[in-house]
Amino acid sequence: MRDLHVYVDPAGPDGRGQDEVFYSRRADGPYYRWVYAEGAGGWHFSRVPLSRLRLRVLCVAPWNAVPAALRDRLGEHYLE
């Protein structure tokens, strides 16, 4: 997918990091927060207002660190 970036927050809100929370953004579009909800059937997203996003602490996630199910979901979300 062109111009797609996936990020992680290494500190997380509790200072310990979160393995199952990712953020995405394509080109200059909005940011989305992706959370894995096992009981709800997989990856779910919500749009994140810039005022609530801590851009300075997000780190680019290597593509191989993104779970395969999330990669599939991102492909569905960001249709070409």
PDB file of N, CA and C in Angstrom, residues 23 30-33 46-55:
ATOM      1  N   TYR A  23      -1.112   2.279  15.357  1.00  0.00           N
ATOM      2  CA  TYR A  23      -1.687   3.468  14.745  1.00  0.00           C
ATOM      3  C   TYR A  23      -1.329   3.439  13.269  1.00  0.00           C
ATOM      4  N   PRO A  30      -6.059  11.025   7.965  1.00  0.00           N
ATOM      5  CA  PRO A  30      -6.216  10.971   9.425  1.00  0.00           C
ATOM      6  C   PRO A  30      -5.473   9.780  10.039  1.00  0.00           C
ATOM      7  N   TYR A  31      -5.256   9.877  11.321  1.00  0.00           N
ATOM      8  CA  TYR A  31      -4.656   8.781  12.075  1.00  0.00           C
ATOM      9  C   TYR A  31      -5.764   7.877  12.604  1.00  0.00           C
ATOM     10  N   TYR A  32      -5.480   6.577  12.621  1.00  0.00           N
ATOM     11  CA  TYR A  32      -6.403   5.599  13.177  1.00  0.00           C
ATOM     12  C   TYR A  32      -5.674   4.790  14.240  1.00  0.00           C
ATOM     13  N   ARG A  33      -6.398   4.465  15.279  1.00  0.00           N
ATOM     14  CA  ARG A  33      -5.879   3.615  16.351  1.00  0.00           C
ATOM     15  C   ARG A  33      -6.499   2.234  16.176  1.00  0.00           C
ATOM     16  N   SER A  46     -10.428   3.180  15.439  1.00  0.00           N
ATOM     17  CA  SER A  46     -11.137   4.421  15.709  1.00  0.00           C
ATOM     18  C   SER A  46     -10.251   5.552  15.214  1.00  0.00           C
ATOM     19  N   ARG A  47     -10.894   6.586  14.711  1.00  0.00           N
ATOM     20  CA  ARG A  47     -10.151   7.750  14.234  1.00  0.00           C
ATOM     21  C   ARG A  47      -9.659   8.539  15.436  1.00  0.00           C
ATOM     22  N   VAL A  48      -8.415   9.014  15.355  1.00  0.00           N
ATOM     23  CA  VAL A  48      -7.801   9.716  16.477  1.00  0.00           C
ATOM     24  C   VAL A  48      -7.653  11.193  16.123  1.00  0.00           C
ATOM     25  N   PRO A  49      -8.302  12.079  16.881  1.00  0.00           N
ATOM     26  CA  PRO A  49      -8.110  13.511  16.637  1.00  0.00           C
ATOM     27  C   PRO A  49      -6.659  13.911  16.935  1.00  0.00           C
ATOM     28  N   LEU A  50      -6.106  14.785  16.128  1.00  0.00           N
ATOM     29  CA  LEU A  50      -4.719  15.209  16.347  1.00  0.00           C
ATOM     30  C   LEU A  50      -4.497  15.793  17.737  1.00  0.00           C
ATOM     31  N   SER A  51      -5.520  16.396  18.300  1.00  0.00           N
ATOM     32  CA  SER A  51      -5.364  16.983  19.638  1.00  0.00           C
ATOM     33  C   SER A  51      -5.142  15.925  20.713  1.00  0.00           C
ATOM     34  N   ARG A  52      -5.503  14.674  20.429  1.00  0.00           N
ATOM     35  CA  ARG A  52      -5.349  13.599  21.418  1.00  0.00           C
ATOM     36  C   ARG A  52      -4.177  12.679  21.108  1.00  0.00           C
ATOM     37  N   LEU A  53      -3.465  12.977  20.046  1.00  0.00           N
ATOM     38  CA  LEU A  53      -2.384  12.103  19.619  1.00  0.00           C
ATOM     39  C   LEU A  53      -1.040  12.671  20.050  1.00  0.00           C
ATOM     40  N   ARG A  54      -0.237  11.823  20.636  1.00  0.00           N
ATOM     41  CA  ARG A  54       1.102  12.231  21.063  1.00  0.00           C
ATOM     42  C   ARG A  54       2.089  11.840  19.975  1.00  0.00           C
ATOM     43  N   LEU A  55       2.196  12.680  18.941  1.00  0.00           N
ATOM     44  CA  LEU A  55       2.995  12.354  17.766  1.00  0.00           C
ATOM     45  C   LEU A  55       4.468  12.131  18.094  1.00  0.00           C
TER      46      LEU A  55
END
